Short mmCIF file of C-alpha atoms in Angstrom, two decimals:
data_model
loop_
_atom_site.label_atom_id
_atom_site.label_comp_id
_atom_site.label_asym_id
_atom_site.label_seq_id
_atom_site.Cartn_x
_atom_site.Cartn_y
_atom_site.Cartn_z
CA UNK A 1151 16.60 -14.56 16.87
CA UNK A 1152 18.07 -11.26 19.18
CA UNK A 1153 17.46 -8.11 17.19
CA UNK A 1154 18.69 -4.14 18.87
CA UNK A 1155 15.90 -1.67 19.50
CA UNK A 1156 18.16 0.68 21.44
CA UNK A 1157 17.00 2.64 17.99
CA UNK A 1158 14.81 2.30 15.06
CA UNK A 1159 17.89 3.59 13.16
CA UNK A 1160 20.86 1.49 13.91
CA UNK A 1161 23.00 3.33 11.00
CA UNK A 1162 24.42 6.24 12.85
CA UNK A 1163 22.80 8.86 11.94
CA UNK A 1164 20.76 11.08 13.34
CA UNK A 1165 17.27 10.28 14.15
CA UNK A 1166 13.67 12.33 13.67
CA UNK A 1167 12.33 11.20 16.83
CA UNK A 1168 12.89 12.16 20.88
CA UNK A 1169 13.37 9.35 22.90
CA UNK A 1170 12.09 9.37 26.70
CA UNK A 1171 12.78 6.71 29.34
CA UNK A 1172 9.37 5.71 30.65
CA UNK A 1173 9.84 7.65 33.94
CA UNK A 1174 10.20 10.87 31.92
CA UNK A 1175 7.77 10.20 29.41
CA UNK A 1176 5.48 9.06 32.52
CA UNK A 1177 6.43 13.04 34.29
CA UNK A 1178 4.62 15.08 31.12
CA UNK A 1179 1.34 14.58 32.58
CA UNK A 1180 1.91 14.54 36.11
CA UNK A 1181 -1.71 15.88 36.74
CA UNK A 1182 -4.05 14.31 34.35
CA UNK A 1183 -6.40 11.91 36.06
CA UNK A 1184 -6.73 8.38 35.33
CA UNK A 1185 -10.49 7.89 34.20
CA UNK A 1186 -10.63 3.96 34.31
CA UNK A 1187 -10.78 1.25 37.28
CA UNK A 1188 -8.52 -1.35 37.88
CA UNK A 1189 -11.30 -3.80 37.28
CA UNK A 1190 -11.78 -1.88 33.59
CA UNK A 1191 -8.24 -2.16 33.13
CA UNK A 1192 -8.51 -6.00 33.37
CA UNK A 1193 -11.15 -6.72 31.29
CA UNK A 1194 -9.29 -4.52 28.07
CA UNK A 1195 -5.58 -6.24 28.41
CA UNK A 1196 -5.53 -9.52 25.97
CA UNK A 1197 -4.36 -13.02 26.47
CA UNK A 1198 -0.94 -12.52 28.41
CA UNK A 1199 -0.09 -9.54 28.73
CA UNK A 1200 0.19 -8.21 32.65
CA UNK A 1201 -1.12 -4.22 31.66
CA UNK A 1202 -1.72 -2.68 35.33
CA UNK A 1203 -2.72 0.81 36.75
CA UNK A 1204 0.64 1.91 36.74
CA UNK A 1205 1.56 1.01 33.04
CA UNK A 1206 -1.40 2.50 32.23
CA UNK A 1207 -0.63 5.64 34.14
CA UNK A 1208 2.77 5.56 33.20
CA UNK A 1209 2.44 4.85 29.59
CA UNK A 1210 -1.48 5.23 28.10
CA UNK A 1211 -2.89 8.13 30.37
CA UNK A 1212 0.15 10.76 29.21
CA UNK A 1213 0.08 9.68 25.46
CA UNK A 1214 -3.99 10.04 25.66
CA UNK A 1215 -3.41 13.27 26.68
CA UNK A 1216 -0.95 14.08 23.74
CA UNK A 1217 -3.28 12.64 21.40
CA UNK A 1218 -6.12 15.13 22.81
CA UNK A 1219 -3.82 18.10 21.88
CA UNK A 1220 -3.46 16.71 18.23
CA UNK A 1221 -7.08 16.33 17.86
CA UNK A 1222 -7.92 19.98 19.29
CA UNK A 1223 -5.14 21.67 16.95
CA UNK A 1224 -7.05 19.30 14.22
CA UNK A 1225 -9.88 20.69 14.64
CA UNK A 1226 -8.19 24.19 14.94
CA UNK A 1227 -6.53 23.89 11.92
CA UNK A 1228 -9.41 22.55 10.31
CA UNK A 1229 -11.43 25.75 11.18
CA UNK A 1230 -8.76 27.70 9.93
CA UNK A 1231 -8.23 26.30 6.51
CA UNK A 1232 -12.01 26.36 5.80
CA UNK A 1233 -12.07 29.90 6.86
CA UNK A 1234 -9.57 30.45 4.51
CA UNK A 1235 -11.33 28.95 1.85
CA UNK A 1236 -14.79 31.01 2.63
CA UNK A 1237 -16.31 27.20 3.62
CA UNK A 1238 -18.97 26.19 6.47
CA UNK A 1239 -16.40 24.39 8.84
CA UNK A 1240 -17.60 20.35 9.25
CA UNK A 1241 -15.82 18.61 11.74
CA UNK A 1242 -14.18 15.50 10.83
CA UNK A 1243 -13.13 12.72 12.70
CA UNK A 1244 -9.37 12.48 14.14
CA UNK A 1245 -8.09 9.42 12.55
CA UNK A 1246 -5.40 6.96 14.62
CA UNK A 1247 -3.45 4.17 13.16
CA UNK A 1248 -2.15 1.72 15.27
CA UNK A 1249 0.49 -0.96 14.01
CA UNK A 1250 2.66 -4.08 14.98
CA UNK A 1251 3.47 -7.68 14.98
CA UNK A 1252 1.35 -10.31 16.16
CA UNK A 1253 0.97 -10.73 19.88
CA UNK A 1254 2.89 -7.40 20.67
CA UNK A 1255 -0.15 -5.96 21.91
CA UNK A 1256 -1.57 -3.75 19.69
CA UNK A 1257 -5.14 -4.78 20.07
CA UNK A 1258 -5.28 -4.07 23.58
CA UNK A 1259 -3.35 -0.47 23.28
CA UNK A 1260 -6.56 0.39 20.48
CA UNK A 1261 -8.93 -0.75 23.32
CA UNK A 1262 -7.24 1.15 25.91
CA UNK A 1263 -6.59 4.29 23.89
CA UNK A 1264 -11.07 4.11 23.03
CA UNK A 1265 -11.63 4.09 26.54
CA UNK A 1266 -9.53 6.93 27.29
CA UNK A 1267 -9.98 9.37 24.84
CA UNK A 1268 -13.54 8.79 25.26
CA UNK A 1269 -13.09 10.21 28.72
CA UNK A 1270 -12.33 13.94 27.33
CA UNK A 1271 -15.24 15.98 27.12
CA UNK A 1272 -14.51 17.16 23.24
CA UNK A 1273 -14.24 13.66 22.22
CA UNK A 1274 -16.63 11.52 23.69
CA UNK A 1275 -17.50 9.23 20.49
CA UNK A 1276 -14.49 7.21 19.89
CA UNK A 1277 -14.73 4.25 17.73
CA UNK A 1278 -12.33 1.13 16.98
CA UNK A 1279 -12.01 -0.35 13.93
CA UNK A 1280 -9.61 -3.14 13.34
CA UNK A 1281 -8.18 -3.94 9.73
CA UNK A 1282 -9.11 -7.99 10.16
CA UNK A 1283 -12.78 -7.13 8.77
CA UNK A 1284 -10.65 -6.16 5.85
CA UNK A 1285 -8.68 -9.24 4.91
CA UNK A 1286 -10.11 -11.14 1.92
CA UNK A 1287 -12.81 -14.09 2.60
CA UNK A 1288 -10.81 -17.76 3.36
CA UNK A 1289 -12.66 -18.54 0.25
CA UNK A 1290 -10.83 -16.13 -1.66
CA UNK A 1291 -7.55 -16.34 -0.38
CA UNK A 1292 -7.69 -20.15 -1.23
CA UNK A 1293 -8.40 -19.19 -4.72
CA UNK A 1294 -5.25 -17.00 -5.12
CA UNK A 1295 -3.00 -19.05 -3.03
CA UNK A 1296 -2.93 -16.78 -0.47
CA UNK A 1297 -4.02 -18.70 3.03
CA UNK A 1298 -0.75 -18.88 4.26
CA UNK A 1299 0.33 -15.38 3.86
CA UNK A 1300 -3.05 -14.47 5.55
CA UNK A 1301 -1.84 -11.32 7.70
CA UNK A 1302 0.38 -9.85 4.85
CA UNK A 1303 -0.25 -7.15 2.95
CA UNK A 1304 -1.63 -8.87 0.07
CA UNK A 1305 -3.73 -10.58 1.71
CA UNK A 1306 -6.09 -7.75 2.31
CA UNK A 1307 -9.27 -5.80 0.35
CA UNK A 1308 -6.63 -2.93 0.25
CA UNK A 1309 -9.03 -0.50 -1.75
CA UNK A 1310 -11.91 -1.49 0.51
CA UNK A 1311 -10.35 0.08 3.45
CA UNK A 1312 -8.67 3.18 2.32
CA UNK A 1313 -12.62 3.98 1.07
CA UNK A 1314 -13.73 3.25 4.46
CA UNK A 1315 -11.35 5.36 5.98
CA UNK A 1316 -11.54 7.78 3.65
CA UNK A 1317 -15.61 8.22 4.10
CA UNK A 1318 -15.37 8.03 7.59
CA UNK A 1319 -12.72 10.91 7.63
CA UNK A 1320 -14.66 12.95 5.15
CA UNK A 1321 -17.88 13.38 7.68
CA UNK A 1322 -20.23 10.63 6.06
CA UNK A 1323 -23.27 10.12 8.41
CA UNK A 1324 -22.93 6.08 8.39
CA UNK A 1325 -19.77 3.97 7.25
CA UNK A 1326 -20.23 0.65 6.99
CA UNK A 1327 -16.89 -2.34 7.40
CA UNK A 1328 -17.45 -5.60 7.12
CA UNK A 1329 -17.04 -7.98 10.58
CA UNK A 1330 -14.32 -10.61 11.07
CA UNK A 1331 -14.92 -13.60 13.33
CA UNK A 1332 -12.03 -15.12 15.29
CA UNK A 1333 -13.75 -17.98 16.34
CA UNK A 1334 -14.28 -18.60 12.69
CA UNK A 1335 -11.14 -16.89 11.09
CA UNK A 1336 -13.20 -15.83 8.60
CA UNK A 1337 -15.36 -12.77 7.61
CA UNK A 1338 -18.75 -13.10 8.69
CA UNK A 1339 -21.01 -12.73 5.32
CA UNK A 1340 -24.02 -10.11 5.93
CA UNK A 1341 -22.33 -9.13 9.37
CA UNK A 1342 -21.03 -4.98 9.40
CA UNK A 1343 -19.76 -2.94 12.04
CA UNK A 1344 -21.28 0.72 11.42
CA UNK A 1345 -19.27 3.51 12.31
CA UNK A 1346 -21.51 7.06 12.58
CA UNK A 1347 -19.44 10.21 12.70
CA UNK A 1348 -17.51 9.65 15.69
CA UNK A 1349 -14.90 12.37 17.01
CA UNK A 1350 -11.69 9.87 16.59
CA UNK A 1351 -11.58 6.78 14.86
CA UNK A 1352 -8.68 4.18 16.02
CA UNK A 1353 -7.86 1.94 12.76
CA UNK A 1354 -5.77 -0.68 14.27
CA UNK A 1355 -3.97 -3.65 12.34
CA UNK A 1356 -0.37 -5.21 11.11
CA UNK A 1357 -0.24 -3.70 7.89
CA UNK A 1358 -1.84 0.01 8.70
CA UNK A 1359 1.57 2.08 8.33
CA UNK A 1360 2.52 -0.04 5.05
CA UNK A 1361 3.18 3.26 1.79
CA UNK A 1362 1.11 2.72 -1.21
CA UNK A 1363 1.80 -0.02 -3.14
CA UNK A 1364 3.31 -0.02 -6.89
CA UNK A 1365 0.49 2.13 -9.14
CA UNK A 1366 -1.14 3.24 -5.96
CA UNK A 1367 -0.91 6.82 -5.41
CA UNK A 1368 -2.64 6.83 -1.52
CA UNK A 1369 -2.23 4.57 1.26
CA UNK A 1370 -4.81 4.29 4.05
CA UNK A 1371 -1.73 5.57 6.00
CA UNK A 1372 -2.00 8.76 4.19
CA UNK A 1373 -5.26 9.40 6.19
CA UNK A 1374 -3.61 9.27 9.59
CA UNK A 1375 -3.59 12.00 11.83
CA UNK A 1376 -1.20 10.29 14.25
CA UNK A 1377 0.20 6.80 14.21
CA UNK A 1378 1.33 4.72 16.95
CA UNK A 1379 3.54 1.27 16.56
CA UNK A 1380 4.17 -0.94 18.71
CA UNK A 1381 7.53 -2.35 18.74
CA UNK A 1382 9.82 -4.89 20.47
CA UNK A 1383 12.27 -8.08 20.04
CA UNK A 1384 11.37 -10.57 17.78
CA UNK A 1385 12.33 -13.11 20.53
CA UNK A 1386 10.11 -11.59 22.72
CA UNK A 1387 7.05 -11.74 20.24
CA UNK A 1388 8.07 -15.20 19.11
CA UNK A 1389 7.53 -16.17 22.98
CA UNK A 1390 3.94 -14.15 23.20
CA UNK A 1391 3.20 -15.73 20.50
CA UNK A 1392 3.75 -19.29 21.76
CA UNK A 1393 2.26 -18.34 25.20
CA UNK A 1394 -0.61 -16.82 23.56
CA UNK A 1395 -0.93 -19.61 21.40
CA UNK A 1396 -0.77 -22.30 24.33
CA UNK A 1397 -3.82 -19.94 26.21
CA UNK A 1398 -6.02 -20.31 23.24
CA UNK A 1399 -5.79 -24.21 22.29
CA UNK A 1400 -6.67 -24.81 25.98
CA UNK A 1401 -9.52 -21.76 25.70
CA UNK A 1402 -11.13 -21.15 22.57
CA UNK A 1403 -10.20 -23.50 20.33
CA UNK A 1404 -11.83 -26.03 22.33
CA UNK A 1405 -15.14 -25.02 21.22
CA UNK A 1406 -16.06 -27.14 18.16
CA UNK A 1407 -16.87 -23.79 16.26
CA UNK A 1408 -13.40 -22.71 15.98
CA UNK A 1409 -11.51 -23.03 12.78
CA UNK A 1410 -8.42 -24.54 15.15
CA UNK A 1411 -10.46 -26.79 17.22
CA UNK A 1412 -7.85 -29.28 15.23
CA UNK A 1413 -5.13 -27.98 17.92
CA UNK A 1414 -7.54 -28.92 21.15
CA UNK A 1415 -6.24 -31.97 21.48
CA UNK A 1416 -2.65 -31.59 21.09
CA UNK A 1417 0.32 -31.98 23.65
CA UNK A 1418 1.42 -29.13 25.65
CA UNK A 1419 4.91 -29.74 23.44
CA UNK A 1420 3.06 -30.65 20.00
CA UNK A 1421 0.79 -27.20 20.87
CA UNK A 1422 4.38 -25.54 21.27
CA UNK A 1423 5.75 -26.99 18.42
CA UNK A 1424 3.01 -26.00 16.28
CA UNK A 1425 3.29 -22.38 17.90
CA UNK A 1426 6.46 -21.90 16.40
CA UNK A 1427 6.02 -23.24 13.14
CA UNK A 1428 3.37 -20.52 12.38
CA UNK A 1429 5.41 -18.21 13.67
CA UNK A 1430 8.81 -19.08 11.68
CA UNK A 1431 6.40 -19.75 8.40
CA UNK A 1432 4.20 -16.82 8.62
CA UNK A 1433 4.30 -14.15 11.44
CA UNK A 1434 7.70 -13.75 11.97
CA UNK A 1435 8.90 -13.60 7.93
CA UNK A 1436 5.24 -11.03 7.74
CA UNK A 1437 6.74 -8.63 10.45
CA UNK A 1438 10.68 -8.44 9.33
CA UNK A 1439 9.27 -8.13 5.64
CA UNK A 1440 6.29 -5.57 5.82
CA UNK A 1441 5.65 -4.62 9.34
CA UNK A 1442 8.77 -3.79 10.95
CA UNK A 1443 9.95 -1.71 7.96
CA UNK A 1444 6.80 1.10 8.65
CA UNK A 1445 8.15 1.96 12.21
CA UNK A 1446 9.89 4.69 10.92
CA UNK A 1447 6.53 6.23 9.25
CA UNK A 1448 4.60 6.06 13.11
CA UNK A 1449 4.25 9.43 15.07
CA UNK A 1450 5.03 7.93 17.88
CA UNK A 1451 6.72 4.15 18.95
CA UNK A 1452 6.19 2.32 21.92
CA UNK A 1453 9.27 -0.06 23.14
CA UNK A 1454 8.01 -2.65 25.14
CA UNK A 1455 10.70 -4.94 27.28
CA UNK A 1456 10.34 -8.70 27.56
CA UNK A 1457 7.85 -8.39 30.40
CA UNK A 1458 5.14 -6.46 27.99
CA UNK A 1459 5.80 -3.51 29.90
CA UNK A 1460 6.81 -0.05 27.67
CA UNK A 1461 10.33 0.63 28.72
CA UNK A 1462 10.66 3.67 25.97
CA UNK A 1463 8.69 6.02 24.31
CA UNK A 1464 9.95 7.93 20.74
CA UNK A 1465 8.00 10.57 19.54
CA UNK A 1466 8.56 12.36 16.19
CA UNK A 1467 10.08 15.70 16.25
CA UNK A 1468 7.78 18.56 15.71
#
């Protein structure tokens, strides 16, 4: 399946965002230095996906930089409101929401982004939390039916994590998630990540931009200072996918632990075949019906091209 993302908005009219060609986007922070290695920069890309010193200085470094200035005039405005208000100023974490399909790369932006904005003096602690650690327990999403729309929006503790965010945002001292296993594709029972008071907290996951649901009145979206998604062709996913999937049967899910250890032994072509079932049965029908439709909430969207490289950058109008 081909599907245009010359634009978000494909109607003719006018759009809320800028759009910059990487070269121009790359030119708005000509001298901010790059804080990270090569050898750094390898170990934080994911399964496929060729990120480099230049598409990190291209891309990453400028947008860190932007998202610096949003925390600072944050903070400012934070100052100035409790001023206002005759109230002892607390400082509360800048919250980031980062969204996309499966296998675009998301995962690896959040990683990249912590390392970064962990490099500027007034916001050292920088913490990543991803929304798997969220999703409901196998167990449970057997009993509802629910294990093959694992990944959609109903598929997660939805009130779970709009309480996390919204007690990590507040200032509490300690905030406690629960911890998601890959290897298992399950959540690990007694297992928490704690998250104390950091200075920006990246929330990264399909479903993060997604508007509150029918009798909801707040999202975990509405807690977002900025939000970032990740966007490209389907065709191209659908192939990162595959290639992704092919890298894990002959890497992890060789190890008897795994909960697809199942798929070890297949055929290059069965492996491939099985790719793109998943995809056409779950992933794919997940991102046209409840992902894809939330790029128009982000801040700010990154296009990639077919190579995994960002091509574009839009960023909402001011």
């Amino acid at each position: 399946m081909s599907d245009p993302v010359a634009s978000p908005w494909n109607n003719g009219h006018s759009t809320p965002f800028v759009e910059l060609d990487r070269a121009d986007w790359a030119a708005l922070a000509p001298t901010t230095r790059l804080p990270l290695r090569e050898t750094e920069i390898v170990q934080l890309r994911g399964l496929g996906e060729p990120l480099d010193l230049n598409e990190v200085t291209d891309v990453y470094l400028p947008l860190s930089r932007l998202l610096n200035l949003y925390a600072a005039g944050a903070r400012q405005l934070h100052r100035a409101t409790s001023d206002f208000l005759g109230e002892r100023a607390q400082r509360t974490p800048f919250v980031i929401g980062v969204a996309g399909s499966v296998a675009v790369g998301k995962s690896t932006i959040g990683r990249l982004l912590r390392e970064l904005l962990a490099r500027w003096e007034d916001t050292p602690r920088v913490e990543l939390v991803t929304t798997d650690g969220f999703l409901l327990p196998n167990a449970e999403l057997t009993r509802r039916g629910l294990m093959d729309r694992k990944g959609f929006p109903e598929s997660y503790d939805r009130r779970a994590l709009l309480r996390f965010v919204a007690a990590v945002k507040s200032g509490a001292a300690e905030v406690r998630s629960p911890f998601y296993s890959h290897l298992s594709y399950d959540i690990v029972p007694d297992a928490q990540i704690v998250v104390r008071q950091p200075d920006i907290l990246i929330v990264e996951g399909l479903n993060v931009l997604q508007p509150p649901g029918p009798g909801h009145g707040l999202a975990v979206s509405d807690l977002f200072d900025f939000t970032v998604y990740v966007d490209a062709r389907t065709q191209d996913i659908a192939r990162w996918y595959e290639e992704r999937f092919l890298k894990l049967q002959r890497g992890a899910f060789s190890n008897p632990k795994s909960y697809f250890h199942r798929y070890a032994s297949l055929t290059e072509a069965a492996a491939r075949s099985r790719a793109r079932e998943i995809w056409t049965e779950i992933n794919e029908p997940n991102l046209l019906r409840n992902i894809r439709p939330t790029r128009s909430r982000a801040t700010l969207v990154l296009r990639k091209d077919p190579n995994h490289s960002v091509s574009k950058v839009l960023l909402r109008k001011v």
